[in-house]
PDB file of C-alpha atoms in Angstrom:
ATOM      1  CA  UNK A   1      73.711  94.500 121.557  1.00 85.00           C
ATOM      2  CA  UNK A   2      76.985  95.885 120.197  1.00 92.00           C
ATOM      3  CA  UNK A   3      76.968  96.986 116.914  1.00 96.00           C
ATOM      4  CA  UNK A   4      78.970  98.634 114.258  1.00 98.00           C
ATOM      5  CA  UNK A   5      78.263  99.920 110.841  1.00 98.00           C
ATOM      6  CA  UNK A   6      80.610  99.207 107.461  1.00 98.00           C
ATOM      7  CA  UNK A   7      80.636 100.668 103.997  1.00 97.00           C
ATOM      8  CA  UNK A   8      79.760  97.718 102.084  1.00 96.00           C
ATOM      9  CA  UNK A   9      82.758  97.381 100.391  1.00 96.00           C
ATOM     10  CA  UNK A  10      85.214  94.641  99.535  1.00 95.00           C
ATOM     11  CA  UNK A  11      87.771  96.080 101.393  1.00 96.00           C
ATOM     12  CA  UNK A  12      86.224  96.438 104.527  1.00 97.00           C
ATOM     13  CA  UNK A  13      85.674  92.993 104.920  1.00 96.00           C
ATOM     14  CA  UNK A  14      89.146  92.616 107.430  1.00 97.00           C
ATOM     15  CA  UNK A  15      87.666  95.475 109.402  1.00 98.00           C
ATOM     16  CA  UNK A  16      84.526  93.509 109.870  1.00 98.00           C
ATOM     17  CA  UNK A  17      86.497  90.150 110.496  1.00 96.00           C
ATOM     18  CA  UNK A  18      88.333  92.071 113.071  1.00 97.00           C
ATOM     19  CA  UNK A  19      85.425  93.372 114.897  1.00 97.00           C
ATOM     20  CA  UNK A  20      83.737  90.093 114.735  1.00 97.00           C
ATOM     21  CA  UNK A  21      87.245  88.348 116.260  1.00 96.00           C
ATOM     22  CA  UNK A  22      86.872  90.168 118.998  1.00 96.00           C
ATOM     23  CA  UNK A  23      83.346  89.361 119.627  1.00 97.00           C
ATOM     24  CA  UNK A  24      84.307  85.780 119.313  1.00 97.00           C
ATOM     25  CA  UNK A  25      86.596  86.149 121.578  1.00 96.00           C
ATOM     26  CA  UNK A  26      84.864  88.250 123.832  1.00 96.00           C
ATOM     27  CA  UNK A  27      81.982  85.069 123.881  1.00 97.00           C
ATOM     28  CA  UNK A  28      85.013  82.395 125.504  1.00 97.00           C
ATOM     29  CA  UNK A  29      85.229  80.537 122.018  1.00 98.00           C
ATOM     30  CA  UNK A  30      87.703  78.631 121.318  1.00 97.00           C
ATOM     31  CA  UNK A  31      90.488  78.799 118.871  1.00 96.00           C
ATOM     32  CA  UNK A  32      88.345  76.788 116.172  1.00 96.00           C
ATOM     33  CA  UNK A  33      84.857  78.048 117.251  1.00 97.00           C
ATOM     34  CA  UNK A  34      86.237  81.579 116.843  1.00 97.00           C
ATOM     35  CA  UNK A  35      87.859  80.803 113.138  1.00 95.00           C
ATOM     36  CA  UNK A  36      84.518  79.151 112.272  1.00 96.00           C
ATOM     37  CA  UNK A  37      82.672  82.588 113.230  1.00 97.00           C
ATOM     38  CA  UNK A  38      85.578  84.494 111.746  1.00 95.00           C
ATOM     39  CA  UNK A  39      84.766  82.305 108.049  1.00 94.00           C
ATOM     40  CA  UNK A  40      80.961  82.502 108.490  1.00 96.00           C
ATOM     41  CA  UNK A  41      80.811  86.189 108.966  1.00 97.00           C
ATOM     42  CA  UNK A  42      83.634  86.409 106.240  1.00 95.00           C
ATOM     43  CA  UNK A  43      81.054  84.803 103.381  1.00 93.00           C
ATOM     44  CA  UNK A  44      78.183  86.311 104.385  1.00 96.00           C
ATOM     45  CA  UNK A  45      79.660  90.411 104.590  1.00 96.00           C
ATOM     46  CA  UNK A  46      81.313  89.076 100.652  1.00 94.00           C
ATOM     47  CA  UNK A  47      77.716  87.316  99.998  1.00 92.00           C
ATOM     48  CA  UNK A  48      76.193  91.126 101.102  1.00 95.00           C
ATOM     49  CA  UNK A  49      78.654  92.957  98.828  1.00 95.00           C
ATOM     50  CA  UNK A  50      78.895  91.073  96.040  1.00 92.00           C
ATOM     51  CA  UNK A  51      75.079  90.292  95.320  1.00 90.00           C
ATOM     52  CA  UNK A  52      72.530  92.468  97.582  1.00 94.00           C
ATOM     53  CA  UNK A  53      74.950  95.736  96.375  1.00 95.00           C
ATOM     54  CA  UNK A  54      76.345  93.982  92.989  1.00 92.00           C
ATOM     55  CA  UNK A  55      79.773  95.665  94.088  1.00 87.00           C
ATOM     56  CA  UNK A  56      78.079  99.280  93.509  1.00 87.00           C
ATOM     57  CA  UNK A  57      79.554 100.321  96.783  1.00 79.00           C
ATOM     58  CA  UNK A  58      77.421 103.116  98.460  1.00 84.00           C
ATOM     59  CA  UNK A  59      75.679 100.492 100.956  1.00 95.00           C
ATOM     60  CA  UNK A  60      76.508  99.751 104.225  1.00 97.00           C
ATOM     61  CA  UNK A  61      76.201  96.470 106.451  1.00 98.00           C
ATOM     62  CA  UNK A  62      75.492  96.453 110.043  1.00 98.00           C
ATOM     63  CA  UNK A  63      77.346  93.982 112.466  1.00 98.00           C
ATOM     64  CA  UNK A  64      75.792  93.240 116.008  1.00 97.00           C
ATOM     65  CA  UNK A  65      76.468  90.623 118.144  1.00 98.00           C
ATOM     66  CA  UNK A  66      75.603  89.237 121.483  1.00 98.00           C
ATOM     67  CA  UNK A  67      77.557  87.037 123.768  1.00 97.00           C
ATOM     68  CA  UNK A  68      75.094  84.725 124.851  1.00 97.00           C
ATOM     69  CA  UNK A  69      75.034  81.896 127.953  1.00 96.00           C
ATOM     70  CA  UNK A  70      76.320  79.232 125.764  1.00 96.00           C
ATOM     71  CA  UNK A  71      78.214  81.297 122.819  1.00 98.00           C
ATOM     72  CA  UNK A  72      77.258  83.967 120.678  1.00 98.00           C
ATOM     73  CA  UNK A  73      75.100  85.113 118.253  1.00 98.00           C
ATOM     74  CA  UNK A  74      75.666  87.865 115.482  1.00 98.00           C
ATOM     75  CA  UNK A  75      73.597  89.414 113.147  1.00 98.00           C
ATOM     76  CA  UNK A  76      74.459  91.084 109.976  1.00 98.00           C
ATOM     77  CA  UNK A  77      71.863  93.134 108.321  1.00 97.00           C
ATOM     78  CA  UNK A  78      71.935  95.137 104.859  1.00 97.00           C
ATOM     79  CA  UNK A  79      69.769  97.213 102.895  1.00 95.00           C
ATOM     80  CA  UNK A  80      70.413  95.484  99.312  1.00 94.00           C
ATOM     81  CA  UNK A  81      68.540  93.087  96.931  1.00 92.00           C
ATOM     82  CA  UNK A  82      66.693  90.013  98.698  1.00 90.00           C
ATOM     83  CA  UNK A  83      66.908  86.767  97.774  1.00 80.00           C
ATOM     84  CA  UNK A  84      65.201  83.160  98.842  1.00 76.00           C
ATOM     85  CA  UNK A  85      67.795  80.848 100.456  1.00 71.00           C
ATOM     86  CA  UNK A  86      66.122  77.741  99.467  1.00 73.00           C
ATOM     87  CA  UNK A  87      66.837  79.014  95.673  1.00 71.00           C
ATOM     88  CA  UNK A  88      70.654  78.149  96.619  1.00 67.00           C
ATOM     89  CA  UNK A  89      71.253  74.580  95.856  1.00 62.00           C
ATOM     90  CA  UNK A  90      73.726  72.573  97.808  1.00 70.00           C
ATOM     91  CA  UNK A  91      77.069  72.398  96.301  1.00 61.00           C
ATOM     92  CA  UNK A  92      77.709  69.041  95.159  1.00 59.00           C
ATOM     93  CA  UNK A  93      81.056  68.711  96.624  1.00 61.00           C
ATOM     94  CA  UNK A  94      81.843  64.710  96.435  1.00 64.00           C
ATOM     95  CA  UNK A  95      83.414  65.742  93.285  1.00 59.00           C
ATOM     96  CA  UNK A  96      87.093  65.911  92.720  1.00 67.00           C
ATOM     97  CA  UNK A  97      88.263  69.200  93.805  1.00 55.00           C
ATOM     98  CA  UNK A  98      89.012  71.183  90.141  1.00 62.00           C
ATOM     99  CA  UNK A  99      85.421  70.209  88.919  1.00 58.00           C
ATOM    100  CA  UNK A 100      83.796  72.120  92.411  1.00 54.00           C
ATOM    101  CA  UNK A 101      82.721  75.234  91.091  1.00 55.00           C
ATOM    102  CA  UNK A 102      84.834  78.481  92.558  1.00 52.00           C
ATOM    103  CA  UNK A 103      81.559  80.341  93.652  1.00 55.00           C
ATOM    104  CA  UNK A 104      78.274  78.865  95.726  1.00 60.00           C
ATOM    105  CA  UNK A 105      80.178  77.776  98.285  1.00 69.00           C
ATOM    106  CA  UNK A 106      79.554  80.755 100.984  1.00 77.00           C
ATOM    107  CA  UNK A 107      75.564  79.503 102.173  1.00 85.00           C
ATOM    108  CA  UNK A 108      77.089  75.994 102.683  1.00 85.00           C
ATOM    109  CA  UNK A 109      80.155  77.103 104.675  1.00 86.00           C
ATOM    110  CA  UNK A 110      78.066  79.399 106.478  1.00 92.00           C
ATOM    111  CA  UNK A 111      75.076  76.602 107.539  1.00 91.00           C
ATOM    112  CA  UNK A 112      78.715  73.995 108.026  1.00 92.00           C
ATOM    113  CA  UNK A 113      80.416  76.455 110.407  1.00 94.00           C
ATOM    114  CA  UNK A 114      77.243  78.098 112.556  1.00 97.00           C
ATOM    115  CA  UNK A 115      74.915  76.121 114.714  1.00 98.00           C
ATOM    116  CA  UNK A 116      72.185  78.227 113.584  1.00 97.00           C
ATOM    117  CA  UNK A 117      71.499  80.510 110.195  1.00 96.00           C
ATOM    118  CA  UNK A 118      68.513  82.137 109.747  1.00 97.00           C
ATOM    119  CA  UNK A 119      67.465  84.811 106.898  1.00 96.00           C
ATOM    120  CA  UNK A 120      64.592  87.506 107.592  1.00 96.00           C
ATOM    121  CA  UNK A 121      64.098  90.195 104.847  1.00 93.00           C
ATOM    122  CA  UNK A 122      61.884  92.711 106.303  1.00 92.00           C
ATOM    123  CA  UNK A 123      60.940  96.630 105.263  1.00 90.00           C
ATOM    124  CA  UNK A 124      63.672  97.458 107.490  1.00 88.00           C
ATOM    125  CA  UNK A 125      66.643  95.831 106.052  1.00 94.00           C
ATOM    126  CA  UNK A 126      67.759  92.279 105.458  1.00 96.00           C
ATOM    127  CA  UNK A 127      68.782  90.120 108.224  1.00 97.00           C
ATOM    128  CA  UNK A 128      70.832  87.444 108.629  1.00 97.00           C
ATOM    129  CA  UNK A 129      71.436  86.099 112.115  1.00 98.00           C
ATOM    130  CA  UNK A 130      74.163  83.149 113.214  1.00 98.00           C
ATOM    131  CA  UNK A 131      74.620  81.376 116.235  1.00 98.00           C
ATOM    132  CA  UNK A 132      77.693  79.598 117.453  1.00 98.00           C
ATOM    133  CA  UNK A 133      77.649  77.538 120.631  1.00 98.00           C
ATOM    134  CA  UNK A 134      80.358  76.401 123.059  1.00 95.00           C
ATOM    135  CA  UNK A 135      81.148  72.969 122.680  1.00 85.00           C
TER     136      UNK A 135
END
């Protein structure tokens, strides 16, 4: 499995978005498969920086992926604070659009855009794995 290590920082999160195009690309997605990936991958690496590292900087996330038979799969994992994801509640967004709130949103895009999104916090880091299939 390919993999590639980033500071955890804000600004690194085109480098990741770049590496994980590729992958995307590398798997025979198409255009809007690819630009689903590309904003999954986006919220979680900003989910990672903002609130396993609070921003401190100093931590690093680890991209793999896999091109599997019918897609790919990625997995992001980090060394930060945990969290339950069945403590996020789903946005209520059948609300007009200035009363959604600006933050929350990145678990529900992520489970929207991914066929698959699973969360494993183990001794040896925090992992987050996503799978996007071919249509």
């Amino acid at each position: 499995m390919p993999n590639k290590t980033f500071p955890a920082r804000l600004e690194n999160l085109a480098k990741i978005s770049e590496y994980i195009l590729h992958a995307a690309q590398l798997a025979g997605l198409d255009a809007s498969a690819v630009y689903a990936v590309q904003l999954a991958v986006d919220e979680a690496a900003t989910n990672i920086i903002e609130h396993a590292y609070h921003l401190r900087g100093g931590g690093k996330i680890k991209c793999a992926y896999e091109i599997i038979p019918d897609g790919i799969e990625i997995v992001l994992i980090d060394y930060g604070d945990t969290f339950d994801p069945q403590d996020v509640p789903e946005p209520n967004i059948k609300v007009p659009l200035e009363e959604i709130r600006p933050r929350g949103l990145g678990l529900f895009f992520m489970r929207k855009m991914m066929d698959e999104v699973t969360f494993e916090f183990t001794p040896e880091g925090n992992v987050l794995t996503m799978i996007k299939r071919k249509k």
